[in-house]
PDB file of C-alpha atoms in Angstrom:
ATOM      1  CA  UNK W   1      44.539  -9.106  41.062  1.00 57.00           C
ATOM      2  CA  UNK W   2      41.056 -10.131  39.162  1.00 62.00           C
ATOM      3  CA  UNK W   3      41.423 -14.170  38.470  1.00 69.00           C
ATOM      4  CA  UNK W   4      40.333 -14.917  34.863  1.00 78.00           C
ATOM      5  CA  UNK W   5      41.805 -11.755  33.514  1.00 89.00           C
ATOM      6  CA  UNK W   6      42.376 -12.585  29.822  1.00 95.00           C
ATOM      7  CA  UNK W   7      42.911 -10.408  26.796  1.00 97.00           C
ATOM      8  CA  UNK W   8      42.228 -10.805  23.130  1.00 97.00           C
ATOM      9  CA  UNK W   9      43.545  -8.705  20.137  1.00 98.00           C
ATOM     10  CA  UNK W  10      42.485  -8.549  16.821  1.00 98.00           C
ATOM     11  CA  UNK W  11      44.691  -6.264  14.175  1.00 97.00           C
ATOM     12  CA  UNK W  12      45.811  -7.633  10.518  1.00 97.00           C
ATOM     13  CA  UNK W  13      49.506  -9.302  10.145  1.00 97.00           C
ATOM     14  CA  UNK W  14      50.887  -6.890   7.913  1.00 97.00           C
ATOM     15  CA  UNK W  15      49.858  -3.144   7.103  1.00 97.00           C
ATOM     16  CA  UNK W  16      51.717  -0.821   4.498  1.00 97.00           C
ATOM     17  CA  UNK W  17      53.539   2.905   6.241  1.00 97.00           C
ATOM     18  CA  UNK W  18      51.398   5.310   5.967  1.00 96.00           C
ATOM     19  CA  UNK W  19      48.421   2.778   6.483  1.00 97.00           C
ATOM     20  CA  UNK W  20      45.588   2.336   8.722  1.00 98.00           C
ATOM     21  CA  UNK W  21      45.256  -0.526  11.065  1.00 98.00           C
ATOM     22  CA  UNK W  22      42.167  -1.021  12.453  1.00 98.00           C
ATOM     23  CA  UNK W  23      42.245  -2.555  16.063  1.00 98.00           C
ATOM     24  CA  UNK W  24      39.591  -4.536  18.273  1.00 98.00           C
ATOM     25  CA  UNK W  25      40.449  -5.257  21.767  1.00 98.00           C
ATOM     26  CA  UNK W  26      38.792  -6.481  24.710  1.00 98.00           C
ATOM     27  CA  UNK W  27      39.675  -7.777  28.035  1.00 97.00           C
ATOM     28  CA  UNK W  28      37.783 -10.443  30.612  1.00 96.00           C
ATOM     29  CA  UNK W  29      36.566  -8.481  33.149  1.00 94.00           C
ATOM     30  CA  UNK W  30      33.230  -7.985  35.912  1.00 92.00           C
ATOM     31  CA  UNK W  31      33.587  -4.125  35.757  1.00 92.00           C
ATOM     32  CA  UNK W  32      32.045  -4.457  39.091  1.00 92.00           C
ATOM     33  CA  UNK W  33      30.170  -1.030  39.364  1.00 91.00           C
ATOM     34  CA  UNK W  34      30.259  -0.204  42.903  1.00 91.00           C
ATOM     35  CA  UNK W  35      26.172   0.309  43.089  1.00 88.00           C
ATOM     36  CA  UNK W  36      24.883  -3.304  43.067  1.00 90.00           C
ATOM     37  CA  UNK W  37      24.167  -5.037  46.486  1.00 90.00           C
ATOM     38  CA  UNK W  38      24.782  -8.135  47.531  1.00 91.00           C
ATOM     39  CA  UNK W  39      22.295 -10.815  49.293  1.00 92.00           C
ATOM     40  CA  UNK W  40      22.822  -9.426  52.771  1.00 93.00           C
ATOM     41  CA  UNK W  41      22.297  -5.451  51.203  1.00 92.00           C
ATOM     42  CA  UNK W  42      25.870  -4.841  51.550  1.00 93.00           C
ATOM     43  CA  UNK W  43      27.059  -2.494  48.416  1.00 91.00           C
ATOM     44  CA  UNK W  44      29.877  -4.398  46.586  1.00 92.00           C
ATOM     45  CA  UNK W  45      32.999  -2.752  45.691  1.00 92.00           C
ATOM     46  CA  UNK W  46      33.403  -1.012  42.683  1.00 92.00           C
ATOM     47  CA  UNK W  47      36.214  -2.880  41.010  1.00 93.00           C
ATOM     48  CA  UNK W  48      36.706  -1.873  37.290  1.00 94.00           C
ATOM     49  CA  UNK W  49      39.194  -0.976  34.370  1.00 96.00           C
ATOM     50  CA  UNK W  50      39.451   2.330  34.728  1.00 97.00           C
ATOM     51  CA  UNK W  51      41.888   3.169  32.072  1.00 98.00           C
ATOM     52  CA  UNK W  52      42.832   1.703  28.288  1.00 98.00           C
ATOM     53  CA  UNK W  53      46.142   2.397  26.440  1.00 98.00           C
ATOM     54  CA  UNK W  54      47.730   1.624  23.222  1.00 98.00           C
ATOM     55  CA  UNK W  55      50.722   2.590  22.259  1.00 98.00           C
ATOM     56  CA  UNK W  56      52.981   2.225  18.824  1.00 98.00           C
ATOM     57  CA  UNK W  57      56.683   1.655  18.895  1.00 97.00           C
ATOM     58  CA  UNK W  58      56.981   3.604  22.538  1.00 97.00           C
ATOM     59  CA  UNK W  59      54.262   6.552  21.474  1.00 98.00           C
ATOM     60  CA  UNK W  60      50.878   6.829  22.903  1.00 98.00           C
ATOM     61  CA  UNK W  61      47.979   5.890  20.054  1.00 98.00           C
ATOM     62  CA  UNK W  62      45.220   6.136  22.127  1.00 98.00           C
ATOM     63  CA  UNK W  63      44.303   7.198  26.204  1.00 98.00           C
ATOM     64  CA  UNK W  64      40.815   5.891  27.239  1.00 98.00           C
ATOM     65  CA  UNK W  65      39.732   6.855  31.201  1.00 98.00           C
ATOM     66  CA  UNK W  66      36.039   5.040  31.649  1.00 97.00           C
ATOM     67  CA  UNK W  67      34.018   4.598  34.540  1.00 95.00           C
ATOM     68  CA  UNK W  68      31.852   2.170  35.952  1.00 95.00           C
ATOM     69  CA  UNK W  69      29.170   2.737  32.974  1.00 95.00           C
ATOM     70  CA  UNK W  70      31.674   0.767  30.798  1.00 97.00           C
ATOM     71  CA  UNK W  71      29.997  -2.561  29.834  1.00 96.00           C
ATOM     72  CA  UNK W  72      31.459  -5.689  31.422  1.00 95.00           C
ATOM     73  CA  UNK W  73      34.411  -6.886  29.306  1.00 96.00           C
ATOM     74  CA  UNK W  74      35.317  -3.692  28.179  1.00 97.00           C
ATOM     75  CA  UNK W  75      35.792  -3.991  24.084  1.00 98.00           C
ATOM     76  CA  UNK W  76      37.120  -1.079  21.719  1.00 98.00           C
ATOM     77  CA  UNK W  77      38.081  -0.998  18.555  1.00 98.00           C
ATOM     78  CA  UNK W  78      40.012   2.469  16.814  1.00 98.00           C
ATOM     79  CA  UNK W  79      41.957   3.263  13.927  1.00 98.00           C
ATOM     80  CA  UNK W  80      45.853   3.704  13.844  1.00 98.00           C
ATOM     81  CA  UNK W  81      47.812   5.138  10.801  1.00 97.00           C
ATOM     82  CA  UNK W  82      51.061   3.815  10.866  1.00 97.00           C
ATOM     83  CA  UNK W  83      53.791   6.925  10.184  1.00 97.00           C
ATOM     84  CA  UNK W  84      56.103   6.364   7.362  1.00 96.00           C
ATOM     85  CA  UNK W  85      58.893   5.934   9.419  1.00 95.00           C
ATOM     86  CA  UNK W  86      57.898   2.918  10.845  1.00 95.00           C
ATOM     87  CA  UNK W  87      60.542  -0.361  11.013  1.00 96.00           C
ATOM     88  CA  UNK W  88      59.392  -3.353   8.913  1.00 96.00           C
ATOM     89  CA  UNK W  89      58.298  -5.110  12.435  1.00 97.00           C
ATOM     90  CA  UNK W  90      56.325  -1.902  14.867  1.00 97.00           C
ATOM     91  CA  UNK W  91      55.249  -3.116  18.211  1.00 98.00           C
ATOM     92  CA  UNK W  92      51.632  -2.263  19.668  1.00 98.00           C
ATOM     93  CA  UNK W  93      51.429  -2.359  23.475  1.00 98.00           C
ATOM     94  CA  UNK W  94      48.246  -2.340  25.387  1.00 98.00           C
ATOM     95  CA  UNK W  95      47.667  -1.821  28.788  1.00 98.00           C
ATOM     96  CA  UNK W  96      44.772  -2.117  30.835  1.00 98.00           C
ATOM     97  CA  UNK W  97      44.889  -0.286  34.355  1.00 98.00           C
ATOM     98  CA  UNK W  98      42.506  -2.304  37.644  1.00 96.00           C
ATOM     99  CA  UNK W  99      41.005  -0.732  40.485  1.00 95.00           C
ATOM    100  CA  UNK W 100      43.141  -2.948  42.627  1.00 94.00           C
ATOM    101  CA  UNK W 101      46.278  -1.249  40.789  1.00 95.00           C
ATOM    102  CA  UNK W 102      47.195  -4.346  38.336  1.00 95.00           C
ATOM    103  CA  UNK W 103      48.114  -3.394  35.309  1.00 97.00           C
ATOM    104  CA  UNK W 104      47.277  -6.370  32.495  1.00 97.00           C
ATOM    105  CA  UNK W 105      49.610  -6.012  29.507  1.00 96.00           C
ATOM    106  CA  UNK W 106      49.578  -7.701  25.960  1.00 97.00           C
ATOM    107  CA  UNK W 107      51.816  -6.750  22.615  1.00 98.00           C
ATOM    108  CA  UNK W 108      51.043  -7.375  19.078  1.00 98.00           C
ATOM    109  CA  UNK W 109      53.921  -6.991  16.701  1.00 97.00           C
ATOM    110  CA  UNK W 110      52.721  -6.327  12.646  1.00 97.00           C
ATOM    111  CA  UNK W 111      54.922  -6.734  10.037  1.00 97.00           C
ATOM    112  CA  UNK W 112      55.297  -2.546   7.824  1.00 97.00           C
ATOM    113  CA  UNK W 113      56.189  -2.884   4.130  1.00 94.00           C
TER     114      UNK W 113
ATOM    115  CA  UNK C   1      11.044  -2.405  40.128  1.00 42.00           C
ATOM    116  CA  UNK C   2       9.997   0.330  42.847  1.00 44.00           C
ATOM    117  CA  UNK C   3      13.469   0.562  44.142  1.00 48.00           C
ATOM    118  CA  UNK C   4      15.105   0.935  40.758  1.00 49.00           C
ATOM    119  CA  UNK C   5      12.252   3.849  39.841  1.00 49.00           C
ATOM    120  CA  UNK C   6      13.401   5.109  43.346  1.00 48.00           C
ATOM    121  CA  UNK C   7      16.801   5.069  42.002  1.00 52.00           C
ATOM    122  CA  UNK C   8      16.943   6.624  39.002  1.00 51.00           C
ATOM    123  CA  UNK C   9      14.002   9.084  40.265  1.00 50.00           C
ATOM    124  CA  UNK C  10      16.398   9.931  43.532  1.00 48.00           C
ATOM    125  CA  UNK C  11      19.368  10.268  41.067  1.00 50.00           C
ATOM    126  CA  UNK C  12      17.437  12.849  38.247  1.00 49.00           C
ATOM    127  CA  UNK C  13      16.044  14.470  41.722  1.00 45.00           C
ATOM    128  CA  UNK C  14      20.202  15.003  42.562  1.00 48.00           C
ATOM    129  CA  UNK C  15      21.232  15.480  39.250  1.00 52.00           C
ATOM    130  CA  UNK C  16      23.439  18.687  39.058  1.00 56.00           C
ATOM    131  CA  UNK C  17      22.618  20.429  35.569  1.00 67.00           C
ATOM    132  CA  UNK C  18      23.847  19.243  32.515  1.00 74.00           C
ATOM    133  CA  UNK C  19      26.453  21.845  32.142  1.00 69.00           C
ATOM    134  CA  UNK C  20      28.039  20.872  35.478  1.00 79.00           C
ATOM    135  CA  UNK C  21      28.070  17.332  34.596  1.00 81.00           C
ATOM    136  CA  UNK C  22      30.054  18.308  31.448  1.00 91.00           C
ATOM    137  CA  UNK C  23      32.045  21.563  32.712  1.00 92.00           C
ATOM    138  CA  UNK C  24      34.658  18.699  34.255  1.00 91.00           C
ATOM    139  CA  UNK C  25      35.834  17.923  30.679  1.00 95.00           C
ATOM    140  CA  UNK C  26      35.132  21.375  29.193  1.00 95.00           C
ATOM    141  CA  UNK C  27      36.545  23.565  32.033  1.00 93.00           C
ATOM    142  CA  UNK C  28      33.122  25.613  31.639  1.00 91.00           C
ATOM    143  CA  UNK C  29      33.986  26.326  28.134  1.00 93.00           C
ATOM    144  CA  UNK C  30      30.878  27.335  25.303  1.00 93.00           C
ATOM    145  CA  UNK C  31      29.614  23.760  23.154  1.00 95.00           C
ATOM    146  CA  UNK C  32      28.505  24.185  19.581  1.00 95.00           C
ATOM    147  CA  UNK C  33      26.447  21.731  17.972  1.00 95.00           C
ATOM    148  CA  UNK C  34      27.380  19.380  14.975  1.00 94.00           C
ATOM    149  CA  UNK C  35      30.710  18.075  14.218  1.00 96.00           C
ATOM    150  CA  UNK C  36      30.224  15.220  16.639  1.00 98.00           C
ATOM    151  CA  UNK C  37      28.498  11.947  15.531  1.00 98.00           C
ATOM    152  CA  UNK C  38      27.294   9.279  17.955  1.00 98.00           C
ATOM    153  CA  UNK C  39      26.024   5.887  16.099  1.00 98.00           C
ATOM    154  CA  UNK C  40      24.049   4.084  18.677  1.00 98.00           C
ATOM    155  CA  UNK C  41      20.215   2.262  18.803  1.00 98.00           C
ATOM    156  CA  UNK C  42      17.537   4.349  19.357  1.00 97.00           C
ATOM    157  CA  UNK C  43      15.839   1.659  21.396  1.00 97.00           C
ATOM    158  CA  UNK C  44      17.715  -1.035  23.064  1.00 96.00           C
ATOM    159  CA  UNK C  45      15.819  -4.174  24.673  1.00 94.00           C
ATOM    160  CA  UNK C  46      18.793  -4.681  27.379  1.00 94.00           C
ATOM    161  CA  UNK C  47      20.504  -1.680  28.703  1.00 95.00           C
ATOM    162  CA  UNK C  48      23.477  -3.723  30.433  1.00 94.00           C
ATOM    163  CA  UNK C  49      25.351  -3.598  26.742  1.00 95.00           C
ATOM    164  CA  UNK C  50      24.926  -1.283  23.958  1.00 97.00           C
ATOM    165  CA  UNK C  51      27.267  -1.054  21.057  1.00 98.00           C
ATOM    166  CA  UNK C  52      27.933   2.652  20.280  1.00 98.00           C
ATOM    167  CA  UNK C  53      30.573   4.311  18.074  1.00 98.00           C
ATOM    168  CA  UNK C  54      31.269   7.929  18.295  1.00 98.00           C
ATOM    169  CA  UNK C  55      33.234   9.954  16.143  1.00 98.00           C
ATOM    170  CA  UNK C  56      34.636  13.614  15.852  1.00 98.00           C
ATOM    171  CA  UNK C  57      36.920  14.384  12.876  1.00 97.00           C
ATOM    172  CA  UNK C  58      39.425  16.997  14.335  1.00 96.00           C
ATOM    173  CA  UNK C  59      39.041  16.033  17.920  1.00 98.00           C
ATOM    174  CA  UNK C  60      41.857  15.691  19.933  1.00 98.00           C
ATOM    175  CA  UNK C  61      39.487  14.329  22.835  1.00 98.00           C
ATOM    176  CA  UNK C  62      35.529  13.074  23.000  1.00 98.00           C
ATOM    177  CA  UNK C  63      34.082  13.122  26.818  1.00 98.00           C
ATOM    178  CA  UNK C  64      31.043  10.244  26.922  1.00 98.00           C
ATOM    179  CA  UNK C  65      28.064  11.215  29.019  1.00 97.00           C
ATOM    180  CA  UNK C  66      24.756   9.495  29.956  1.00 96.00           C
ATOM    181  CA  UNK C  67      23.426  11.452  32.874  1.00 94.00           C
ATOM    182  CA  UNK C  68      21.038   9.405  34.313  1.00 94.00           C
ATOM    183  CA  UNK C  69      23.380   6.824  35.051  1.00 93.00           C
ATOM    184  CA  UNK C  70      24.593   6.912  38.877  1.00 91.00           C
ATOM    185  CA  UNK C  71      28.235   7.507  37.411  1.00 92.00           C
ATOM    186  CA  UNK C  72      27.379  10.174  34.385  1.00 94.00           C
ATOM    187  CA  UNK C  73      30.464  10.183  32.824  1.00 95.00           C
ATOM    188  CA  UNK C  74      30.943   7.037  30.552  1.00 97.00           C
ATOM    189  CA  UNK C  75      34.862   7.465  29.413  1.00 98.00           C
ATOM    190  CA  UNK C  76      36.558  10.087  27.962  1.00 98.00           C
ATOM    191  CA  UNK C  77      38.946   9.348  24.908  1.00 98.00           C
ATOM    192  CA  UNK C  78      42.217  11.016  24.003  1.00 98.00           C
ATOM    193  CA  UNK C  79      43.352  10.758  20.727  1.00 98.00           C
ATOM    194  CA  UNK C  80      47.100  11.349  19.224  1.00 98.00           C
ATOM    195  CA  UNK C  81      48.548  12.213  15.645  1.00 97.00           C
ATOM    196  CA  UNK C  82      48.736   7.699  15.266  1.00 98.00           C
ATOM    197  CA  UNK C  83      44.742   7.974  15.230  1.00 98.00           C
ATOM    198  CA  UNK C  84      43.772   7.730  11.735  1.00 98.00           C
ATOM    199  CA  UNK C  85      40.461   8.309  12.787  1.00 98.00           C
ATOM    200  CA  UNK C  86      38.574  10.253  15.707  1.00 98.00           C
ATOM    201  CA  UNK C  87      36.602   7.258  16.232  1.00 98.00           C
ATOM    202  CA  UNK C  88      35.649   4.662  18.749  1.00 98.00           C
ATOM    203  CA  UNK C  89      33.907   2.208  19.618  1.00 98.00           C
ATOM    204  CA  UNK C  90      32.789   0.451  22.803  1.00 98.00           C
ATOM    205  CA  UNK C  91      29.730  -0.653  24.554  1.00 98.00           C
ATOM    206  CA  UNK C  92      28.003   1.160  27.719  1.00 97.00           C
ATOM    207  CA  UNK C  93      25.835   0.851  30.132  1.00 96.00           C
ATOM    208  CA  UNK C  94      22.255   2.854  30.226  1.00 96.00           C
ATOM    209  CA  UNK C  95      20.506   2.788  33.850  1.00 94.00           C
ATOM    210  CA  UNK C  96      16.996   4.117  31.996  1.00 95.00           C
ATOM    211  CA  UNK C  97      16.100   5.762  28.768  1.00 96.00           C
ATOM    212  CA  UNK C  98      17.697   8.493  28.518  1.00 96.00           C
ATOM    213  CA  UNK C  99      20.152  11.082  26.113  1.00 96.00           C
ATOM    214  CA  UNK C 100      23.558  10.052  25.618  1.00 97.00           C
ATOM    215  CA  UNK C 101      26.070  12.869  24.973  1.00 97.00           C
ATOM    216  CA  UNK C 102      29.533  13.576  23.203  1.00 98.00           C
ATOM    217  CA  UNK C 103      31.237  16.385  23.636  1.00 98.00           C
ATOM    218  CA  UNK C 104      34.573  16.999  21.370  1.00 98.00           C
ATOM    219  CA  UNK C 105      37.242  18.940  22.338  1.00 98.00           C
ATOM    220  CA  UNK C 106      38.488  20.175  18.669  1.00 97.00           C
ATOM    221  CA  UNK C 107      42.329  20.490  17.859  1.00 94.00           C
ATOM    222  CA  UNK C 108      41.531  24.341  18.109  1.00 95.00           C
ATOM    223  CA  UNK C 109      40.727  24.301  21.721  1.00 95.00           C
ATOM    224  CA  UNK C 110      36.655  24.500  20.807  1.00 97.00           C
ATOM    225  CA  UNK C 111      33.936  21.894  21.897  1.00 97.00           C
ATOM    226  CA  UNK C 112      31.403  20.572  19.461  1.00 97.00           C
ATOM    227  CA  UNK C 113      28.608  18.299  20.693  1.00 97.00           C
ATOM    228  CA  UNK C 114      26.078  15.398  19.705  1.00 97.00           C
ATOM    229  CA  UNK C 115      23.577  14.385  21.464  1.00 97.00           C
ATOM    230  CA  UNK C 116      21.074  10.624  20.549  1.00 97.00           C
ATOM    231  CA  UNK C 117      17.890   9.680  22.648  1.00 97.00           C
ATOM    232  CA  UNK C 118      18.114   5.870  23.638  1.00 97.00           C
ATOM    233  CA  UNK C 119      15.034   4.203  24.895  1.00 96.00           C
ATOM    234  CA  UNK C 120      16.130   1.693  27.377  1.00 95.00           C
ATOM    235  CA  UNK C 121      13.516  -1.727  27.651  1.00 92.00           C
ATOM    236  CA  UNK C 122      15.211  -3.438  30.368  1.00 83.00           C
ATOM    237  CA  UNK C 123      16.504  -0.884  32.402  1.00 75.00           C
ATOM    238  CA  UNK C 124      19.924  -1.930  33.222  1.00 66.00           C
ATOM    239  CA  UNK C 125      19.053  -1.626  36.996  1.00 56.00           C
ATOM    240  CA  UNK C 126      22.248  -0.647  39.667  1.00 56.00           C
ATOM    241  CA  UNK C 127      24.761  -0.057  36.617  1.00 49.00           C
TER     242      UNK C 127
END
């Protein structure tokens, strides 16, 4: 597992059903491309994030697969629309999937009125 | 210097065509033009970070391409019925100057396509 791994979440507190939530993530991370040498001309490992999820309340929101050309600390930021039956508290879950086969998690719970 | 020209010389040298590059994501299908938009600089100073935002209203999918780069395909983003919009953004890498490409896949089954010339200062050398 990458040391130093942290992730940061920005989304409002509350959002009306039937709303849009805008979302802006990003996550700590070398995104070590797998072309760069090091001082004795050895090629370093790739070792990246090569997948993004979000979901909402157990359903996928968004699937992101990226590759090395993703810039260190990957950041995105995309639109939900929260479906009018959501409860009054709807859970985001994000998920971001290492190389090395960690998987870094982080929730976000807004409050629906 | 010379070894990244080498580089990115050896890698348009081995380049397969365009349409290979993008027949992964489109299974070989037929791209139209339009429908796609790509917001990005048109020249960057430092190619190691560049905001873009690319959007496709109707897309169930956009495929991310800068083919100059030694790993062409950037990401490729799936949307679902919770996207209000067909929109994201990110920040890539660019090895040289080059196009950058989006390529839609529509909720009719079609691919639509965008396409923005970025001229690259600083090369972002090995990305």
């Amino acid at each position: 597992m990458a040391t130093g791994v942290k992730t940061r979440i920005k989304l409002p507190a509350s959002a009306a059903r039937g709303g849009v939530v805008t979302i802006k993530t990003q996550i700590t991370h070398i995104m070590e491309n797998g072309h760069r040498r090091d001082g004795n001309g050895n090629l370093i490992p790739r070792a990246i994030i090569h997948r993004f999820t979000c979901d909402f309340e157990g359903e996928n929101l968004v699937d992101l697969k990226m590759g090395p050309s993703i810039s260190t600390n990957p950041y995105f930021k995309f639109d939900a629309r929260l479906p009018y039956d959501s409860p009054s508290e709807g859970l985001f879950e994000f998920k971001w999937h290492d190389d090395d086969g960690s998987i870094y998690g982080d929730v976000r719970t807004i409050l629906i009125t | 210097m010379g070894l990244a020209s080498a580089t990115v010389l050896g890698r348009i040298a081995m380049a397969g065509s365009e349409s290979e590059e993008l027949s992964q994501f489109t299974g070989g299908a037929a791209i139209s033009e339009g429908g796609v938009e790509i917001d990005i600089a048109s020249f960057v100073e430092d190619g190691h970070s560049v905001p873009i935002i690319v959007r496709a209203d109707g897309a169930e999918a956009i495929g991310l391409f800068a083919l100059l780069n030694p790993t062409p395909e950037l990401a490729i983003i799936r949307f679902t019925r919770l996207s209000a919009t067909r929109a994201m953004s990110t920040k890539i890498r660019l090895a040289a100057s080059q196009d950058v490409i989006a390529v839609a896949r529509m909720g009719d089954g079609t691919f639509r396509r965008a396409t923005k010339h970025v001229s690259v200062a600083l090369g972002g050398c090995n990305v």
